[in-house]
PDB file of C-alpha atoms in Angstrom:
ATOM      1  CA  GLU A   1      18.481  -7.518  25.115  1.00  0.00           C
ATOM      2  CA  ASN A   2      17.405  -4.515  23.048  1.00  0.00           C
ATOM      3  CA  GLN A   3      13.640  -4.025  22.784  1.00  0.00           C
ATOM      4  CA  VAL A   4      11.285  -1.771  20.827  1.00  0.00           C
ATOM      5  CA  GLU A   5       7.551  -1.570  21.518  1.00  0.00           C
ATOM      6  CA  HIS A   6       4.906   0.111  19.351  1.00  0.00           C
ATOM      7  CA  SER A   7       1.617   1.762  20.236  1.00  0.00           C
ATOM      8  CA  PRO A   8      -1.000   1.254  18.982  1.00  0.00           C
ATOM      9  CA  HIS A   9      -0.652  -2.008  17.105  1.00  0.00           C
ATOM     10  CA  PHE A  10      -3.464  -1.083  14.727  1.00  0.00           C
ATOM     11  CA  LEU A  11      -4.698   2.353  13.615  1.00  0.00           C
ATOM     12  CA  GLY A  12      -7.650   3.129  11.350  1.00  0.00           C
ATOM     13  CA  PRO A  13      -8.137   6.879  10.860  1.00  0.00           C
ATOM     14  CA  GLN A  14     -10.451   8.425   8.303  1.00  0.00           C
ATOM     15  CA  GLN A  15      -8.972   9.875   5.128  1.00  0.00           C
ATOM     16  CA  GLY A  16      -7.808  13.411   5.855  1.00  0.00           C
ATOM     17  CA  ASP A  17      -7.262  12.844   9.591  1.00  0.00           C
ATOM     18  CA  VAL A  18      -3.982  12.805  11.480  1.00  0.00           C
ATOM     19  CA  ALA A  19      -2.462   9.403  12.258  1.00  0.00           C
ATOM     20  CA  SER A  20      -0.498   9.316  15.496  1.00  0.00           C
ATOM     21  CA  MET A  21       1.738   6.465  16.557  1.00  0.00           C
ATOM     22  CA  SER A  22       4.670   5.994  18.896  1.00  0.00           C
ATOM     23  CA  CYS A  23       7.355   3.589  20.031  1.00  0.00           C
ATOM     24  CA  THR A  24       9.449   3.104  23.149  1.00  0.00           C
ATOM     25  CA  TYR A  25      12.852   1.460  23.228  1.00  0.00           C
ATOM     26  CA  SER A  26      15.315  -0.060  25.605  1.00  0.00           C
ATOM     27  CA  VAL A  27      18.967  -0.271  24.443  1.00  0.00           C
ATOM     28  CA  SER A  28      22.276  -0.219  26.251  1.00  0.00           C
ATOM     29  CA  ARG A  29      23.892   2.583  24.274  1.00  0.00           C
ATOM     30  CA  PHE A  30      21.600   4.536  21.978  1.00  0.00           C
ATOM     31  CA  ASN A  31      22.992   5.803  18.664  1.00  0.00           C
ATOM     32  CA  ASN A  32      19.996   6.769  16.549  1.00  0.00           C
ATOM     33  CA  LEU A  33      16.373   5.911  15.814  1.00  0.00           C
ATOM     34  CA  GLN A  34      14.942   5.348  12.356  1.00  0.00           C
ATOM     35  CA  TRP A  35      11.369   5.070  11.091  1.00  0.00           C
ATOM     36  CA  TYR A  36      10.562   2.684   8.234  1.00  0.00           C
ATOM     37  CA  ARG A  37       7.417   2.007   6.258  1.00  0.00           C
ATOM     38  CA  GLN A  38       6.588  -1.407   4.792  1.00  0.00           C
ATOM     39  CA  ASN A  39       3.927  -2.049   2.213  1.00  0.00           C
ATOM     40  CA  THR A  40       2.503  -5.553   1.878  1.00  0.00           C
ATOM     41  CA  GLY A  41       4.825  -7.865   0.010  1.00  0.00           C
ATOM     42  CA  MET A  42       7.741  -5.446  -0.045  1.00  0.00           C
ATOM     43  CA  GLY A  43      10.840  -4.613   1.960  1.00  0.00           C
ATOM     44  CA  PRO A  44      10.849  -1.765   4.469  1.00  0.00           C
ATOM     45  CA  LYS A  45      11.665   1.711   3.197  1.00  0.00           C
ATOM     46  CA  HIS A  46      13.479   4.286   5.264  1.00  0.00           C
ATOM     47  CA  LEU A  47      11.463   7.414   6.153  1.00  0.00           C
ATOM     48  CA  LEU A  48      13.686   9.399   8.509  1.00  0.00           C
ATOM     49  CA  SER A  49      16.379   9.192  11.191  1.00  0.00           C
ATOM     50  CA  MET A  50      16.787  11.033  14.514  1.00  0.00           C
ATOM     51  CA  TYR A  51      19.773  11.250  16.795  1.00  0.00           C
ATOM     52  CA  SER A  52      19.138  12.804  20.216  1.00  0.00           C
ATOM     53  CA  ALA A  53      16.250  13.484  22.613  1.00  0.00           C
ATOM     54  CA  GLY A  54      14.352  16.621  21.623  1.00  0.00           C
ATOM     55  CA  TYR A  55      15.170  16.117  17.929  1.00  0.00           C
ATOM     56  CA  GLU A  56      12.261  16.904  15.634  1.00  0.00           C
ATOM     57  CA  LYS A  57      12.015  16.232  11.929  1.00  0.00           C
ATOM     58  CA  GLN A  58       9.441  17.046   9.307  1.00  0.00           C
ATOM     59  CA  LYS A  59       9.362  15.384   5.906  1.00  0.00           C
ATOM     60  CA  GLY A  60       6.355  16.166   3.786  1.00  0.00           C
ATOM     61  CA  ARG A  61       3.277  15.102   5.759  1.00  0.00           C
ATOM     62  CA  LEU A  62       5.439  13.240   8.280  1.00  0.00           C
ATOM     63  CA  ASN A  63       6.369  14.791  11.609  1.00  0.00           C
ATOM     64  CA  ALA A  64       8.544  12.894  14.062  1.00  0.00           C
ATOM     65  CA  THR A  65       9.912  13.628  17.510  1.00  0.00           C
ATOM     66  CA  LEU A  66      12.585  11.799  19.437  1.00  0.00           C
ATOM     67  CA  LEU A  67      11.992  11.611  23.166  1.00  0.00           C
ATOM     68  CA  LYS A  68      14.012  10.034  25.868  1.00  0.00           C
ATOM     69  CA  ASN A  69      13.513   6.299  25.305  1.00  0.00           C
ATOM     70  CA  GLY A  70      10.822   6.808  22.637  1.00  0.00           C
ATOM     71  CA  SER A  71       9.584   8.485  19.502  1.00  0.00           C
ATOM     72  CA  SER A  72       6.329   9.740  18.057  1.00  0.00           C
ATOM     73  CA  LEU A  73       5.347   9.812  14.385  1.00  0.00           C
ATOM     74  CA  TYR A  74       2.475  11.849  13.025  1.00  0.00           C
ATOM     75  CA  ILE A  75       1.115  11.661   9.478  1.00  0.00           C
ATOM     76  CA  THR A  76      -1.132  14.593   8.604  1.00  0.00           C
ATOM     77  CA  ALA A  77      -4.007  14.490   6.106  1.00  0.00           C
ATOM     78  CA  VAL A  78      -3.711  10.740   5.664  1.00  0.00           C
ATOM     79  CA  GLN A  79      -4.518   9.253   2.260  1.00  0.00           C
ATOM     80  CA  PRO A  80      -5.300   5.678   1.239  1.00  0.00           C
ATOM     81  CA  GLU A  81      -1.762   5.274  -0.108  1.00  0.00           C
ATOM     82  CA  ASP A  82      -0.413   5.823   3.414  1.00  0.00           C
ATOM     83  CA  SER A  83      -1.822   2.434   4.432  1.00  0.00           C
ATOM     84  CA  ALA A  84       1.176   0.346   5.463  1.00  0.00           C
ATOM     85  CA  THR A  85       3.015  -0.932   8.487  1.00  0.00           C
ATOM     86  CA  TYR A  86       5.257   1.614  10.191  1.00  0.00           C
ATOM     87  CA  PHE A  87       8.302   0.443  12.116  1.00  0.00           C
ATOM     88  CA  CYS A  88      10.538   2.181  14.566  1.00  0.00           C
ATOM     89  CA  ALA A  89      14.102   0.794  14.583  1.00  0.00           C
ATOM     90  CA  VAL A  90      16.955   1.572  16.946  1.00  0.00           C
ATOM     91  CA  VAL A  91      20.694   1.511  16.337  1.00  0.00           C
ATOM     92  CA  GLU A  92      23.021   0.903  19.277  1.00  0.00           C
ATOM     93  CA  HIS A  93      26.520   2.360  19.653  1.00  0.00           C
ATOM     94  CA  SER A  94      29.256  -0.084  18.840  1.00  0.00           C
ATOM     95  CA  GLY A  95      32.968   0.076  18.220  1.00  0.00           C
ATOM     96  CA  GLY A  96      32.421   1.078  14.624  1.00  0.00           C
ATOM     97  CA  GLY A  97      31.253  -0.219  11.297  1.00  0.00           C
ATOM     98  CA  ALA A  98      27.738  -1.284  10.535  1.00  0.00           C
ATOM     99  CA  ASP A  99      25.055  -1.920  13.065  1.00  0.00           C
ATOM    100  CA  GLY A 100      21.969  -3.980  12.620  1.00  0.00           C
ATOM    101  CA  LEU A 101      18.639  -2.416  13.414  1.00  0.00           C
ATOM    102  CA  THR A 102      16.447  -3.556  16.293  1.00  0.00           C
ATOM    103  CA  PHE A 103      12.853  -3.387  15.043  1.00  0.00           C
ATOM    104  CA  GLY A 104       9.593  -3.299  16.902  1.00  0.00           C
ATOM    105  CA  LYS A 105       6.540  -5.209  15.665  1.00  0.00           C
ATOM    106  CA  GLY A 106       5.161  -2.087  14.024  1.00  0.00           C
ATOM    107  CA  THR A 107       1.917  -0.151  13.786  1.00  0.00           C
ATOM    108  CA  HIS A 108      -0.481  -1.310  11.068  1.00  0.00           C
ATOM    109  CA  LEU A 109      -2.133   1.752   9.525  1.00  0.00           C
ATOM    110  CA  ILE A 110      -5.271   1.328   7.429  1.00  0.00           C
ATOM    111  CA  ILE A 111      -6.933   4.443   6.103  1.00  0.00           C
ATOM    112  CA  GLN A 112     -10.726   4.355   6.110  1.00  0.00           C
ATOM    113  CA  PRO A 113     -12.222   5.990   2.973  1.00  0.00           C
TER     114      PRO A 113
ATOM    115  CA  ASP B   1      19.694   2.971 -10.983  1.00  0.00           C
ATOM    116  CA  ALA B   2      21.373   1.197  -8.096  1.00  0.00           C
ATOM    117  CA  GLU B   3      19.316  -1.515  -6.464  1.00  0.00           C
ATOM    118  CA  ILE B   4      19.325  -4.537  -4.181  1.00  0.00           C
ATOM    119  CA  THR B   5      17.879  -7.777  -5.454  1.00  0.00           C
ATOM    120  CA  GLN B   6      17.083 -11.130  -3.890  1.00  0.00           C
ATOM    121  CA  SER B   7      16.589 -14.545  -5.421  1.00  0.00           C
ATOM    122  CA  PRO B   8      14.616 -16.649  -5.460  1.00  0.00           C
ATOM    123  CA  ARG B   9      11.519 -14.659  -4.438  1.00  0.00           C
ATOM    124  CA  HIS B  10       9.730 -17.804  -3.320  1.00  0.00           C
ATOM    125  CA  LYS B  11      11.101 -21.207  -2.385  1.00  0.00           C
ATOM    126  CA  ILE B  12       9.722 -24.400  -0.932  1.00  0.00           C
ATOM    127  CA  THR B  13      12.185 -26.927   0.469  1.00  0.00           C
ATOM    128  CA  GLU B  14      12.157 -30.000   2.646  1.00  0.00           C
ATOM    129  CA  THR B  15      13.386 -30.360   6.212  1.00  0.00           C
ATOM    130  CA  GLY B  16      17.102 -31.185   6.335  1.00  0.00           C
ATOM    131  CA  ARG B  17      18.050 -29.759   2.949  1.00  0.00           C
ATOM    132  CA  GLN B  18      20.709 -27.066   2.520  1.00  0.00           C
ATOM    133  CA  VAL B  19      19.289 -23.842   1.057  1.00  0.00           C
ATOM    134  CA  THR B  20      21.067 -20.723  -0.155  1.00  0.00           C
ATOM    135  CA  LEU B  21      19.342 -17.402  -0.603  1.00  0.00           C
ATOM    136  CA  ALA B  22      21.064 -14.828  -2.823  1.00  0.00           C
ATOM    137  CA  CYS B  23      21.393 -11.108  -2.213  1.00  0.00           C
ATOM    138  CA  HIS B  24      23.014  -8.705  -4.707  1.00  0.00           C
ATOM    139  CA  GLN B  25      23.396  -4.936  -4.418  1.00  0.00           C
ATOM    140  CA  THR B  26      24.723  -2.422  -6.903  1.00  0.00           C
ATOM    141  CA  TRP B  27      24.975   0.465  -4.405  1.00  0.00           C
ATOM    142  CA  ASN B  28      28.632  -0.427  -3.731  1.00  0.00           C
ATOM    143  CA  HIS B  29      27.782  -0.417  -0.036  1.00  0.00           C
ATOM    144  CA  ASN B  30      30.233  -1.895   2.436  1.00  0.00           C
ATOM    145  CA  ASN B  31      27.605  -3.013   4.909  1.00  0.00           C
ATOM    146  CA  MET B  32      25.107  -5.790   4.235  1.00  0.00           C
ATOM    147  CA  PHE B  33      22.540  -7.450   6.501  1.00  0.00           C
ATOM    148  CA  TRP B  34      20.148 -10.376   6.598  1.00  0.00           C
ATOM    149  CA  TYR B  35      16.854 -10.210   8.560  1.00  0.00           C
ATOM    150  CA  ARG B  36      13.934 -12.572   8.968  1.00  0.00           C
ATOM    151  CA  GLN B  37      10.327 -11.447   9.428  1.00  0.00           C
ATOM    152  CA  ASP B  38       7.690 -13.673  10.986  1.00  0.00           C
ATOM    153  CA  LEU B  39       3.993 -13.008  11.408  1.00  0.00           C
ATOM    154  CA  GLY B  40       3.430 -10.842  14.437  1.00  0.00           C
ATOM    155  CA  HIS B  41       7.118  -9.963  14.758  1.00  0.00           C
ATOM    156  CA  GLY B  42       9.325  -7.189  13.578  1.00  0.00           C
ATOM    157  CA  LEU B  43      12.422  -7.940  11.565  1.00  0.00           C
ATOM    158  CA  ARG B  44      15.166  -9.783  13.437  1.00  0.00           C
ATOM    159  CA  LEU B  45      18.836  -9.614  12.512  1.00  0.00           C
ATOM    160  CA  ILE B  46      20.460 -12.887  11.419  1.00  0.00           C
ATOM    161  CA  HIS B  47      23.963 -11.961  10.175  1.00  0.00           C
ATOM    162  CA  TYR B  48      25.737  -8.858   8.948  1.00  0.00           C
ATOM    163  CA  SER B  49      28.948  -7.903   7.210  1.00  0.00           C
ATOM    164  CA  TYR B  50      31.081  -4.747   7.313  1.00  0.00           C
ATOM    165  CA  GLY B  51      32.941  -5.641   4.114  1.00  0.00           C
ATOM    166  CA  VAL B  52      34.684  -8.351   2.126  1.00  0.00           C
ATOM    167  CA  GLN B  53      35.775 -11.317   4.272  1.00  0.00           C
ATOM    168  CA  ASP B  54      33.955  -9.909   7.322  1.00  0.00           C
ATOM    169  CA  THR B  55      30.881 -11.576   8.819  1.00  0.00           C
ATOM    170  CA  ASN B  56      29.165 -11.210  12.201  1.00  0.00           C
ATOM    171  CA  LYS B  57      26.360 -12.981  14.030  1.00  0.00           C
ATOM    172  CA  GLY B  58      23.114 -11.215  14.818  1.00  0.00           C
ATOM    173  CA  GLU B  59      20.304 -11.925  17.232  1.00  0.00           C
ATOM    174  CA  VAL B  60      19.046 -15.141  15.569  1.00  0.00           C
ATOM    175  CA  SER B  61      22.056 -16.656  13.818  1.00  0.00           C
ATOM    176  CA  ASP B  62      21.760 -20.313  14.850  1.00  0.00           C
ATOM    177  CA  GLY B  63      21.318 -22.553  11.793  1.00  0.00           C
ATOM    178  CA  TYR B  64      22.428 -19.870   9.341  1.00  0.00           C
ATOM    179  CA  SER B  65      25.740 -18.870   7.785  1.00  0.00           C
ATOM    180  CA  VAL B  66      26.974 -16.167   5.416  1.00  0.00           C
ATOM    181  CA  SER B  67      30.123 -15.489   3.455  1.00  0.00           C
ATOM    182  CA  ARG B  68      31.322 -12.281   1.801  1.00  0.00           C
ATOM    183  CA  SER B  69      33.711 -12.775  -1.078  1.00  0.00           C
ATOM    184  CA  ASN B  70      32.950  -9.492  -2.876  1.00  0.00           C
ATOM    185  CA  THR B  71      31.250  -6.162  -2.164  1.00  0.00           C
ATOM    186  CA  GLU B  72      28.072  -6.900  -4.108  1.00  0.00           C
ATOM    187  CA  ASP B  73      26.906 -10.237  -2.715  1.00  0.00           C
ATOM    188  CA  LEU B  74      26.026 -11.715   0.686  1.00  0.00           C
ATOM    189  CA  PRO B  75      24.445 -15.171   0.272  1.00  0.00           C
ATOM    190  CA  LEU B  76      22.600 -16.666   3.246  1.00  0.00           C
ATOM    191  CA  THR B  77      22.856 -20.436   3.748  1.00  0.00           C
ATOM    192  CA  LEU B  78      20.564 -22.570   5.860  1.00  0.00           C
ATOM    193  CA  GLU B  79      22.770 -25.546   6.648  1.00  0.00           C
ATOM    194  CA  SER B  80      19.913 -27.971   7.374  1.00  0.00           C
ATOM    195  CA  ALA B  81      16.528 -26.394   6.918  1.00  0.00           C
ATOM    196  CA  ALA B  82      14.033 -26.694   9.755  1.00  0.00           C
ATOM    197  CA  SER B  83      10.298 -25.877   9.848  1.00  0.00           C
ATOM    198  CA  SER B  84      11.082 -23.087  12.332  1.00  0.00           C
ATOM    199  CA  GLN B  85      13.008 -21.358   9.536  1.00  0.00           C
ATOM    200  CA  THR B  86       9.869 -20.853   7.458  1.00  0.00           C
ATOM    201  CA  SER B  87       9.826 -17.074   7.162  1.00  0.00           C
ATOM    202  CA  VAL B  88      10.274 -14.103   4.883  1.00  0.00           C
ATOM    203  CA  TYR B  89      13.968 -13.151   4.552  1.00  0.00           C
ATOM    204  CA  PHE B  90      15.115  -9.628   3.788  1.00  0.00           C
ATOM    205  CA  CYS B  91      18.534  -8.519   2.735  1.00  0.00           C
ATOM    206  CA  ALA B  92      19.648  -4.903   3.275  1.00  0.00           C
ATOM    207  CA  SER B  93      22.663  -2.733   2.686  1.00  0.00           C
ATOM    208  CA  SER B  94      23.943   0.591   3.974  1.00  0.00           C
ATOM    209  CA  GLU B  95      26.676   2.982   3.011  1.00  0.00           C
ATOM    210  CA  GLY B  96      28.602   3.062   6.230  1.00  0.00           C
ATOM    211  CA  GLY B  97      28.458   3.713   9.942  1.00  0.00           C
ATOM    212  CA  GLY B  98      25.646   3.118  12.340  1.00  0.00           C
ATOM    213  CA  VAL B  99      23.704   6.219  11.369  1.00  0.00           C
ATOM    214  CA  SER B 100      23.200   5.191   7.764  1.00  0.00           C
ATOM    215  CA  GLU B 101      19.761   4.265   6.504  1.00  0.00           C
ATOM    216  CA  GLN B 102      19.386   0.740   5.238  1.00  0.00           C
ATOM    217  CA  TYR B 103      18.076  -0.165   1.784  1.00  0.00           C
ATOM    218  CA  PHE B 104      16.047  -3.351   1.740  1.00  0.00           C
ATOM    219  CA  GLY B 105      15.515  -5.929  -0.980  1.00  0.00           C
ATOM    220  CA  PRO B 106      12.049  -7.254  -1.907  1.00  0.00           C
ATOM    221  CA  GLY B 107      12.368 -10.361   0.264  1.00  0.00           C
ATOM    222  CA  THR B 108      12.402 -14.127  -0.211  1.00  0.00           C
ATOM    223  CA  ARG B 109       9.493 -16.188   1.125  1.00  0.00           C
ATOM    224  CA  LEU B 110      10.872 -19.535   2.280  1.00  0.00           C
ATOM    225  CA  THR B 111       8.673 -22.458   3.246  1.00  0.00           C
ATOM    226  CA  VAL B 112      10.233 -25.531   4.874  1.00  0.00           C
ATOM    227  CA  THR B 113       7.957 -28.586   4.755  1.00  0.00           C
TER     228      THR B 113
END
């Protein structure tokens, strides 16, 4: 059974700080890892995707790294609007076509003013 | 603009009733997915479809069914609603292949009494 675990479960940095979160995963045949953000009452929104260990990606104030069996996500200079739940989701290799995502329980980020 | 919509947004039903949740996307995506999200859990995959006439079971498919008669729609049916199916349901779509990001709808909150 595929599994994704997040750390920490809750994060409460001060405005302007760096928020740091990570996930670890266990899948039979890794394809790619995606980070999503979910605001209260809405569906998740894709942030970025990564494909192999050592892969790094920067998107605005987001910096992500893919490690063997895990990933780290950093948000620099956090703002109140960054408050949300951040999910790591893993896609497993299959014979082709679409693959469902395996999500972790997420990291709940609340920015302190 | 292309979008993915779900209806109804909220529904209350009684145990044993059949319920159908609608999902409609205008992205012209081949791949569509249904997830459920429960408090303290990440999203879990219920069913998915690679295209018209194709359906596949996900991690938590018992008690649910889907059918795909066109590209735009993937309705989710609860054959006989149970209290354990009280949850928030999200529909998603993706362009193709396992590496594609998924676009999520706004969700349907279902309560089974």
